[in-house]
PDB file of C-alpha atoms in Angstrom:
ATOM      1  CA  UNK A  27      65.457  11.333 -23.599  1.00 50.00           C
ATOM      2  CA  UNK A  28      63.724  11.527 -20.285  1.00 52.00           C
ATOM      3  CA  UNK A  29      65.293  13.471 -17.479  1.00 51.00           C
ATOM      4  CA  UNK A  30      65.943  12.111 -14.026  1.00 53.00           C
ATOM      5  CA  UNK A  31      63.253  14.371 -12.664  1.00 52.00           C
ATOM      6  CA  UNK A  32      60.778  12.731 -15.023  1.00 50.00           C
ATOM      7  CA  UNK A  33      61.880   9.286 -13.885  1.00 50.00           C
ATOM      8  CA  UNK A  34      61.497  10.321 -10.277  1.00 48.00           C
ATOM      9  CA  UNK A  35      58.038  11.695 -10.918  1.00 50.00           C
ATOM     10  CA  UNK A  36      56.680   8.695 -12.760  1.00 49.00           C
ATOM     11  CA  UNK A  37      55.271   7.253  -9.568  1.00 48.00           C
ATOM     12  CA  UNK A  38      53.429  10.494  -8.749  1.00 47.00           C
ATOM     13  CA  UNK A  39      51.002  10.048 -11.612  1.00 46.00           C
ATOM     14  CA  UNK A  40      52.367  12.418 -14.298  1.00 42.00           C
ATOM     15  CA  UNK A  41      55.327  12.838 -16.709  1.00 45.00           C
ATOM     16  CA  UNK A  42      57.460  15.849 -17.534  1.00 46.00           C
ATOM     17  CA  UNK A  43      58.499  15.986 -21.212  1.00 45.00           C
ATOM     18  CA  UNK A  44      61.204  18.653 -21.163  1.00 46.00           C
ATOM     19  CA  UNK A  45      58.924  21.201 -19.519  1.00 47.00           C
ATOM     20  CA  UNK A  46      57.032  21.838 -22.741  1.00 46.00           C
ATOM     21  CA  UNK A  47      53.812  20.464 -21.460  1.00 45.00           C
ATOM     22  CA  UNK A  48      52.777  19.184 -18.079  1.00 45.00           C
ATOM     23  CA  UNK A  49      50.003  16.751 -17.420  1.00 43.00           C
ATOM     24  CA  UNK A  50      47.230  18.312 -15.430  1.00 45.00           C
ATOM     25  CA  UNK A  51      46.362  16.694 -12.136  1.00 42.00           C
ATOM     26  CA  UNK A  52      42.682  15.967 -11.935  1.00 44.00           C
ATOM     27  CA  UNK A  53      41.284  16.944  -8.566  1.00 46.00           C
ATOM     28  CA  UNK A  54      39.176  14.276  -6.924  1.00 48.00           C
ATOM     29  CA  UNK A  55      35.808  15.465  -5.690  1.00 51.00           C
ATOM     30  CA  UNK A  56      34.846  13.606  -2.473  1.00 50.00           C
ATOM     31  CA  UNK A  57      31.144  14.228  -3.078  1.00 51.00           C
ATOM     32  CA  UNK A  58      31.307  12.753  -6.582  1.00 53.00           C
ATOM     33  CA  UNK A  59      33.231   9.742  -5.293  1.00 51.00           C
ATOM     34  CA  UNK A  60      30.712   9.129  -2.538  1.00 52.00           C
ATOM     35  CA  UNK A  61      27.843   9.457  -5.004  1.00 55.00           C
ATOM     36  CA  UNK A  62      29.413   6.936  -7.351  1.00 53.00           C
ATOM     37  CA  UNK A  63      29.967   4.569  -4.458  1.00 52.00           C
ATOM     38  CA  UNK A  64      26.327   4.872  -3.451  1.00 51.00           C
ATOM     39  CA  UNK A  65      25.217   4.102  -7.000  1.00 56.00           C
ATOM     40  CA  UNK A  66      27.543   1.121  -7.128  1.00 52.00           C
ATOM     41  CA  UNK A  67      26.278  -0.110  -3.772  1.00 50.00           C
ATOM     42  CA  UNK A  68      22.666   0.110  -4.941  1.00 54.00           C
ATOM     43  CA  UNK A  69      23.537  -2.044  -7.932  1.00 51.00           C
ATOM     44  CA  UNK A  70      25.642  -4.652  -6.072  1.00 49.00           C
ATOM     45  CA  UNK A  71      23.959  -5.034  -2.694  1.00 49.00           C
ATOM     46  CA  UNK A  72      20.629  -6.896  -2.964  1.00 50.00           C
ATOM     47  CA  UNK A  73      17.658  -5.345  -1.192  1.00 50.00           C
ATOM     48  CA  UNK A  74      16.200  -6.833   1.936  1.00 46.00           C
ATOM     49  CA  UNK A  75      13.354  -8.365  -0.030  1.00 43.00           C
ATOM     50  CA  UNK A  76      15.728 -10.510  -2.099  1.00 45.00           C
ATOM     51  CA  UNK A  77      18.010 -11.579   0.713  1.00 47.00           C
ATOM     52  CA  UNK A  78      17.825 -11.301   4.483  1.00 50.00           C
ATOM     53  CA  UNK A  79      17.280  -8.134   6.485  1.00 55.00           C
ATOM     54  CA  UNK A  80      20.440  -6.050   6.978  1.00 55.00           C
ATOM     55  CA  UNK A  81      21.388  -5.731  10.635  1.00 65.00           C
ATOM     56  CA  UNK A  82      22.215  -2.399  12.301  1.00 71.00           C
ATOM     57  CA  UNK A  83      25.883  -3.284  12.604  1.00 71.00           C
ATOM     58  CA  UNK A  84      26.114  -4.095   8.895  1.00 70.00           C
ATOM     59  CA  UNK A  85      24.316  -0.862   7.970  1.00 70.00           C
ATOM     60  CA  UNK A  86      26.683   1.190  10.146  1.00 72.00           C
ATOM     61  CA  UNK A  87      29.699  -0.513   8.637  1.00 72.00           C
ATOM     62  CA  UNK A  88      28.369   0.199   5.141  1.00 67.00           C
ATOM     63  CA  UNK A  89      27.841   3.908   5.980  1.00 70.00           C
ATOM     64  CA  UNK A  90      31.396   4.206   7.309  1.00 69.00           C
ATOM     65  CA  UNK A  91      32.807   2.703   4.154  1.00 62.00           C
ATOM     66  CA  UNK A  92      30.739   5.083   2.002  1.00 61.00           C
ATOM     67  CA  UNK A  93      31.918   8.127   3.986  1.00 60.00           C
ATOM     68  CA  UNK A  94      35.553   7.184   3.507  1.00 59.00           C
ATOM     69  CA  UNK A  95      35.062   6.624  -0.209  1.00 57.00           C
ATOM     70  CA  UNK A  96      35.397   2.817  -0.043  1.00 55.00           C
ATOM     71  CA  UNK A  97      33.157   0.441  -1.864  1.00 54.00           C
ATOM     72  CA  UNK A  98      30.968  -1.762   0.327  1.00 52.00           C
ATOM     73  CA  UNK A  99      31.743  -5.447   0.244  1.00 55.00           C
ATOM     74  CA  UNK A 100      29.206  -7.353  -1.854  1.00 55.00           C
ATOM     75  CA  UNK A 101      27.395 -10.318  -0.392  1.00 52.00           C
ATOM     76  CA  UNK A 102      28.670 -13.572  -1.810  1.00 49.00           C
ATOM     77  CA  UNK A 103      26.504 -16.700  -1.792  1.00 47.00           C
ATOM     78  CA  UNK A 104      28.026 -19.828  -0.254  1.00 45.00           C
ATOM     79  CA  UNK A 105      26.207 -22.229  -2.539  1.00 47.00           C
ATOM     80  CA  UNK A 106      24.598 -24.292   0.228  1.00 49.00           C
ATOM     81  CA  UNK A 107      22.553 -27.196  -1.022  1.00 49.00           C
ATOM     82  CA  UNK A 108      18.798 -26.898  -0.407  1.00 51.00           C
ATOM     83  CA  UNK A 109      17.290 -28.766   2.490  1.00 49.00           C
ATOM     84  CA  UNK A 110      15.258 -31.068   0.262  1.00 53.00           C
ATOM     85  CA  UNK A 111      18.459 -32.380  -1.343  1.00 49.00           C
ATOM     86  CA  UNK A 112      19.968 -33.564   1.957  1.00 46.00           C
ATOM     87  CA  UNK A 113      17.780 -36.696   2.292  1.00 50.00           C
ATOM     88  CA  UNK A 114      18.805 -37.773  -1.210  1.00 49.00           C
ATOM     89  CA  UNK A 115      22.481 -37.301  -0.370  1.00 46.00           C
ATOM     90  CA  UNK A 116      22.183 -39.194   2.904  1.00 46.00           C
ATOM     91  CA  UNK A 117      20.176 -42.020   1.394  1.00 50.00           C
ATOM     92  CA  UNK A 118      22.730 -42.695  -1.364  1.00 49.00           C
ATOM     93  CA  UNK A 119      23.757 -46.393  -1.244  1.00 54.00           C
ATOM     94  CA  UNK A 120      27.260 -47.178  -0.038  1.00 51.00           C
ATOM     95  CA  UNK A 121      29.726 -48.692  -2.463  1.00 54.00           C
ATOM     96  CA  UNK A 122      29.645 -52.489  -2.374  1.00 60.00           C
ATOM     97  CA  UNK A 123      32.882 -54.429  -1.978  1.00 65.00           C
ATOM     98  CA  UNK A 124      34.385 -55.869  -5.127  1.00 82.00           C
ATOM     99  CA  UNK A 125      33.504 -59.454  -6.011  1.00 86.00           C
ATOM    100  CA  UNK A 126      37.151 -60.114  -6.854  1.00 88.00           C
ATOM    101  CA  UNK A 127      38.117 -59.473  -3.194  1.00 86.00           C
ATOM    102  CA  UNK A 128      35.653 -61.945  -1.653  1.00 88.00           C
ATOM    103  CA  UNK A 129      37.240 -64.756   0.432  1.00 88.00           C
ATOM    104  CA  UNK A 130      37.694 -68.232  -1.046  1.00 91.00           C
ATOM    105  CA  UNK A 131      38.604 -71.331   0.964  1.00 91.00           C
ATOM    106  CA  UNK A 132      41.616 -73.241  -0.391  1.00 93.00           C
ATOM    107  CA  UNK A 133      41.779 -77.021   0.162  1.00 93.00           C
ATOM    108  CA  UNK A 134      44.707 -79.328  -0.291  1.00 93.00           C
ATOM    109  CA  UNK A 135      44.388 -82.319  -2.596  1.00 94.00           C
ATOM    110  CA  UNK A 136      43.264 -84.317   0.475  1.00 92.00           C
ATOM    111  CA  UNK A 137      40.385 -81.817   1.128  1.00 92.00           C
ATOM    112  CA  UNK A 138      42.255 -80.357   4.100  1.00 88.00           C
ATOM    113  CA  UNK A 139      41.704 -76.596   4.505  1.00 88.00           C
ATOM    114  CA  UNK A 140      45.045 -74.827   4.266  1.00 85.00           C
ATOM    115  CA  UNK A 141      44.405 -71.189   3.396  1.00 84.00           C
ATOM    116  CA  UNK A 142      41.943 -68.420   2.560  1.00 86.00           C
ATOM    117  CA  UNK A 143      42.552 -66.375  -0.559  1.00 88.00           C
ATOM    118  CA  UNK A 144      40.701 -63.853  -2.718  1.00 90.00           C
ATOM    119  CA  UNK A 145      38.545 -64.593  -5.752  1.00 92.00           C
ATOM    120  CA  UNK A 146      41.098 -62.988  -8.051  1.00 93.00           C
ATOM    121  CA  UNK A 147      43.873 -65.368  -6.910  1.00 94.00           C
ATOM    122  CA  UNK A 148      41.511 -68.348  -6.985  1.00 95.00           C
ATOM    123  CA  UNK A 149      40.556 -67.643 -10.595  1.00 94.00           C
ATOM    124  CA  UNK A 150      44.229 -67.397 -11.553  1.00 94.00           C
ATOM    125  CA  UNK A 151      44.903 -70.827  -9.998  1.00 95.00           C
ATOM    126  CA  UNK A 152      41.925 -72.297 -11.833  1.00 94.00           C
ATOM    127  CA  UNK A 153      42.932 -70.842 -15.204  1.00 92.00           C
ATOM    128  CA  UNK A 154      46.471 -72.173 -14.751  1.00 94.00           C
ATOM    129  CA  UNK A 155      45.136 -75.657 -14.111  1.00 94.00           C
ATOM    130  CA  UNK A 156      46.509 -75.773 -10.562  1.00 95.00           C
ATOM    131  CA  UNK A 157      43.124 -75.926  -8.787  1.00 96.00           C
ATOM    132  CA  UNK A 158      39.515 -76.662  -9.481  1.00 95.00           C
ATOM    133  CA  UNK A 159      36.319 -75.289  -8.002  1.00 95.00           C
ATOM    134  CA  UNK A 160      34.523 -77.471  -5.468  1.00 95.00           C
ATOM    135  CA  UNK A 161      31.845 -74.949  -4.509  1.00 93.00           C
ATOM    136  CA  UNK A 162      30.662 -71.963  -6.522  1.00 93.00           C
ATOM    137  CA  UNK A 163      28.464 -68.923  -6.007  1.00 89.00           C
ATOM    138  CA  UNK A 164      25.686 -67.558  -8.173  1.00 86.00           C
ATOM    139  CA  UNK A 165      27.849 -64.622  -9.290  1.00 88.00           C
ATOM    140  CA  UNK A 166      29.687 -64.846 -12.599  1.00 90.00           C
ATOM    141  CA  UNK A 167      32.782 -63.156 -13.962  1.00 89.00           C
ATOM    142  CA  UNK A 168      32.668 -62.433 -17.675  1.00 87.00           C
ATOM    143  CA  UNK A 169      35.701 -62.588 -19.948  1.00 84.00           C
ATOM    144  CA  UNK A 170      35.967 -61.829 -23.647  1.00 87.00           C
ATOM    145  CA  UNK A 171      35.018 -65.390 -24.598  1.00 88.00           C
ATOM    146  CA  UNK A 172      33.130 -66.973 -21.693  1.00 87.00           C
ATOM    147  CA  UNK A 173      31.569 -66.523 -18.264  1.00 90.00           C
ATOM    148  CA  UNK A 174      33.087 -68.162 -15.170  1.00 90.00           C
ATOM    149  CA  UNK A 175      31.193 -68.771 -11.950  1.00 92.00           C
ATOM    150  CA  UNK A 176      32.860 -67.222  -8.913  1.00 93.00           C
ATOM    151  CA  UNK A 177      34.289 -70.015  -6.721  1.00 94.00           C
ATOM    152  CA  UNK A 178      33.631 -70.269  -3.010  1.00 93.00           C
ATOM    153  CA  UNK A 179      35.880 -73.304  -2.310  1.00 94.00           C
ATOM    154  CA  UNK A 180      38.742 -74.508  -4.511  1.00 95.00           C
ATOM    155  CA  UNK A 181      40.933 -77.612  -4.219  1.00 96.00           C
ATOM    156  CA  UNK A 182      44.518 -78.024  -5.367  1.00 96.00           C
ATOM    157  CA  UNK A 183      44.949 -80.797  -7.912  1.00 95.00           C
ATOM    158  CA  UNK A 184      48.327 -81.904  -6.526  1.00 94.00           C
ATOM    159  CA  UNK A 185      49.202 -82.403  -2.875  1.00 93.00           C
ATOM    160  CA  UNK A 186      51.241 -79.624  -1.296  1.00 90.00           C
ATOM    161  CA  UNK A 187      53.264 -80.467   1.792  1.00 85.00           C
ATOM    162  CA  UNK A 188      52.891 -77.747   4.407  1.00 75.00           C
ATOM    163  CA  UNK A 189      55.473 -78.302   7.156  1.00 68.00           C
ATOM    164  CA  UNK A 190      53.918 -75.902   9.651  1.00 65.00           C
ATOM    165  CA  UNK A 191      50.746 -73.906   9.750  1.00 59.00           C
ATOM    166  CA  UNK A 192      51.711 -70.247   9.728  1.00 62.00           C
ATOM    167  CA  UNK A 193      49.811 -67.026   9.362  1.00 70.00           C
ATOM    168  CA  UNK A 194      50.949 -63.428   9.217  1.00 78.00           C
ATOM    169  CA  UNK A 195      51.007 -61.587  12.525  1.00 86.00           C
ATOM    170  CA  UNK A 196      48.754 -58.627  11.824  1.00 87.00           C
ATOM    171  CA  UNK A 197      46.169 -56.494  13.556  1.00 90.00           C
ATOM    172  CA  UNK A 198      43.365 -58.071  11.528  1.00 83.00           C
ATOM    173  CA  UNK A 199      44.343 -61.624  12.510  1.00 82.00           C
ATOM    174  CA  UNK A 200      44.717 -60.708  16.193  1.00 89.00           C
ATOM    175  CA  UNK A 201      41.237 -59.178  16.210  1.00 88.00           C
ATOM    176  CA  UNK A 202      39.860 -62.261  14.466  1.00 80.00           C
ATOM    177  CA  UNK A 203      41.481 -64.551  17.019  1.00 84.00           C
ATOM    178  CA  UNK A 204      40.010 -62.544  19.917  1.00 88.00           C
ATOM    179  CA  UNK A 205      36.627 -62.180  18.148  1.00 84.00           C
ATOM    180  CA  UNK A 206      36.732 -58.352  18.265  1.00 88.00           C
ATOM    181  CA  UNK A 207      36.446 -58.513  22.043  1.00 93.00           C
ATOM    182  CA  UNK A 208      38.527 -56.530  24.505  1.00 95.00           C
ATOM    183  CA  UNK A 209      40.497 -59.037  26.558  1.00 95.00           C
ATOM    184  CA  UNK A 210      40.270 -56.887  29.695  1.00 95.00           C
ATOM    185  CA  UNK A 211      36.652 -55.681  29.913  1.00 94.00           C
ATOM    186  CA  UNK A 212      35.162 -58.510  27.781  1.00 93.00           C
ATOM    187  CA  UNK A 213      33.081 -56.101  25.673  1.00 93.00           C
ATOM    188  CA  UNK A 214      32.767 -56.537  21.910  1.00 91.00           C
ATOM    189  CA  UNK A 215      33.600 -53.516  19.752  1.00 92.00           C
ATOM    190  CA  UNK A 216      33.844 -52.703  16.055  1.00 90.00           C
ATOM    191  CA  UNK A 217      37.310 -53.126  14.591  1.00 87.00           C
ATOM    192  CA  UNK A 218      37.735 -49.339  14.356  1.00 90.00           C
ATOM    193  CA  UNK A 219      37.313 -48.983  18.135  1.00 93.00           C
ATOM    194  CA  UNK A 220      39.912 -51.612  19.062  1.00 94.00           C
ATOM    195  CA  UNK A 221      43.680 -51.536  19.237  1.00 94.00           C
ATOM    196  CA  UNK A 222      46.455 -53.977  20.082  1.00 95.00           C
ATOM    197  CA  UNK A 223      47.996 -54.102  23.547  1.00 95.00           C
ATOM    198  CA  UNK A 224      51.247 -55.713  24.658  1.00 95.00           C
ATOM    199  CA  UNK A 225      50.583 -57.768  27.778  1.00 94.00           C
ATOM    200  CA  UNK A 226      54.221 -57.317  28.770  1.00 94.00           C
ATOM    201  CA  UNK A 227      55.055 -53.716  27.822  1.00 94.00           C
ATOM    202  CA  UNK A 228      57.655 -53.195  25.134  1.00 93.00           C
ATOM    203  CA  UNK A 229      59.635 -50.970  27.507  1.00 91.00           C
ATOM    204  CA  UNK A 230      60.216 -54.079  29.625  1.00 91.00           C
ATOM    205  CA  UNK A 231      61.241 -56.344  26.801  1.00 91.00           C
ATOM    206  CA  UNK A 232      57.797 -57.422  25.594  1.00 92.00           C
ATOM    207  CA  UNK A 233      57.805 -58.697  22.029  1.00 92.00           C
ATOM    208  CA  UNK A 234      55.233 -58.306  19.280  1.00 92.00           C
ATOM    209  CA  UNK A 235      54.135 -61.923  19.044  1.00 92.00           C
ATOM    210  CA  UNK A 236      50.985 -64.022  19.149  1.00 90.00           C
ATOM    211  CA  UNK A 237      51.641 -64.786  22.817  1.00 91.00           C
ATOM    212  CA  UNK A 238      52.014 -61.134  23.875  1.00 94.00           C
ATOM    213  CA  UNK A 239      49.429 -59.250  21.787  1.00 95.00           C
ATOM    214  CA  UNK A 240      45.731 -59.027  22.618  1.00 95.00           C
ATOM    215  CA  UNK A 241      42.769 -57.012  21.373  1.00 95.00           C
ATOM    216  CA  UNK A 242      42.021 -54.087  23.654  1.00 95.00           C
ATOM    217  CA  UNK A 243      39.642 -51.134  23.682  1.00 95.00           C
ATOM    218  CA  UNK A 244      41.039 -47.623  23.940  1.00 95.00           C
ATOM    219  CA  UNK A 245      39.724 -47.049  27.465  1.00 94.00           C
ATOM    220  CA  UNK A 246      41.415 -50.148  28.876  1.00 95.00           C
ATOM    221  CA  UNK A 247      44.538 -49.418  26.877  1.00 94.00           C
ATOM    222  CA  UNK A 248      44.816 -45.950  28.415  1.00 94.00           C
ATOM    223  CA  UNK A 249      44.105 -47.340  31.868  1.00 94.00           C
ATOM    224  CA  UNK A 250      46.784 -50.010  31.550  1.00 94.00           C
ATOM    225  CA  UNK A 251      49.407 -47.678  30.132  1.00 92.00           C
ATOM    226  CA  UNK A 252      53.019 -48.816  30.457  1.00 91.00           C
ATOM    227  CA  UNK A 253      52.242 -51.433  33.117  1.00 93.00           C
ATOM    228  CA  UNK A 254      51.402 -55.086  33.385  1.00 93.00           C
ATOM    229  CA  UNK A 255      47.739 -56.094  33.843  1.00 93.00           C
ATOM    230  CA  UNK A 256      48.411 -56.993  37.484  1.00 93.00           C
ATOM    231  CA  UNK A 257      49.940 -53.587  38.211  1.00 93.00           C
ATOM    232  CA  UNK A 258      47.031 -51.792  36.525  1.00 92.00           C
ATOM    233  CA  UNK A 259      44.389 -53.843  38.346  1.00 93.00           C
ATOM    234  CA  UNK A 260      43.171 -55.504  35.147  1.00 93.00           C
ATOM    235  CA  UNK A 261      42.543 -59.175  34.509  1.00 92.00           C
ATOM    236  CA  UNK A 262      42.952 -60.947  31.204  1.00 92.00           C
ATOM    237  CA  UNK A 263      39.881 -62.872  30.100  1.00 90.00           C
ATOM    238  CA  UNK A 264      42.197 -65.534  28.684  1.00 88.00           C
ATOM    239  CA  UNK A 265      45.882 -65.794  28.012  1.00 89.00           C
ATOM    240  CA  UNK A 266      46.823 -65.108  24.384  1.00 90.00           C
ATOM    241  CA  UNK A 267      47.450 -68.387  22.587  1.00 81.00           C
ATOM    242  CA  UNK A 268      50.246 -69.031  20.119  1.00 76.00           C
ATOM    243  CA  UNK A 269      49.370 -69.707  16.522  1.00 70.00           C
ATOM    244  CA  UNK A 270      48.445 -73.364  16.088  1.00 71.00           C
ATOM    245  CA  UNK A 271      46.393 -75.474  13.714  1.00 67.00           C
ATOM    246  CA  UNK A 272      43.360 -74.843  15.926  1.00 70.00           C
ATOM    247  CA  UNK A 273      43.911 -71.072  15.639  1.00 70.00           C
ATOM    248  CA  UNK A 274      44.172 -71.362  11.859  1.00 72.00           C
ATOM    249  CA  UNK A 275      40.890 -73.264  11.640  1.00 75.00           C
ATOM    250  CA  UNK A 276      39.237 -70.775  13.954  1.00 74.00           C
ATOM    251  CA  UNK A 277      40.334 -67.870  11.767  1.00 73.00           C
ATOM    252  CA  UNK A 278      39.005 -69.636   8.694  1.00 78.00           C
ATOM    253  CA  UNK A 279      35.658 -70.173  10.414  1.00 76.00           C
ATOM    254  CA  UNK A 280      35.459 -66.518  11.408  1.00 74.00           C
ATOM    255  CA  UNK A 281      36.291 -65.342   7.893  1.00 75.00           C
ATOM    256  CA  UNK A 282      33.720 -67.606   6.217  1.00 73.00           C
ATOM    257  CA  UNK A 283      31.018 -67.725   8.876  1.00 74.00           C
ATOM    258  CA  UNK A 284      28.471 -66.299   6.399  1.00 75.00           C
ATOM    259  CA  UNK A 285      29.149 -68.908   3.725  1.00 80.00           C
ATOM    260  CA  UNK A 286      27.332 -72.166   4.486  1.00 84.00           C
ATOM    261  CA  UNK A 287      29.390 -74.008   1.859  1.00 88.00           C
ATOM    262  CA  UNK A 288      32.517 -73.805   4.036  1.00 88.00           C
ATOM    263  CA  UNK A 289      31.056 -75.710   6.954  1.00 84.00           C
ATOM    264  CA  UNK A 290      31.584 -79.278   5.773  1.00 86.00           C
ATOM    265  CA  UNK A 291      35.262 -78.546   5.033  1.00 86.00           C
ATOM    266  CA  UNK A 292      36.042 -76.867   8.352  1.00 81.00           C
ATOM    267  CA  UNK A 293      34.795 -79.751  10.571  1.00 69.00           C
ATOM    268  CA  UNK A 294      31.919 -77.965  12.294  1.00 57.00           C
TER     269      UNK A 294
END
């Protein structure tokens, strides 16, 4: 059974077994420790020929650590890619958008344009027998049994009564309506450099509606702040219009301006 004195001395580096035998404390020789550290440093630290030249400050820091018996910190490589690999990384092609997300024009049974949907939804309507393809692209979608040409324009087989043309109030649709143009400075910007501005500030009762939201660049938005355009010395290029049938057709034209097959259905 160990005595309390032995338990108290366990953290000092030796044990006392009833006083019969005591562990000898090994004296540490500073010279031997420094010599071992120097040998270890010669093995770990690469010479100047392999790496870069060691600066005076680094050499002084290494000497101080050797004098105090501490091991010098080894140099660790950061794994930086070589310069010749950068052009290959930068020239990598960007990921192309999915074919299933391409826009498709939806016509009523009377060939009246009523909506724009994605290829995925258009194929579902065609497979259900609800719609048929009026215009197709050269791309094909392969199933387990057959290949289907990707539609560009589909038409509903039965007439659908649409009481009122409506479209979701969203940032994307507002930017499409205003043609990605700031309505204060009349400069065109990418969608990432535009925001939405309330003509009548929300702090004064302005609502988030088609008639009160316009596309605006960040500089004009900061200049306007929580004021009306007249108070900020800004002038609207045109008053924001409510959503009408004309606005719906305009949005459809802007979405499918690259597809020539949409033109004869959108009354160009």
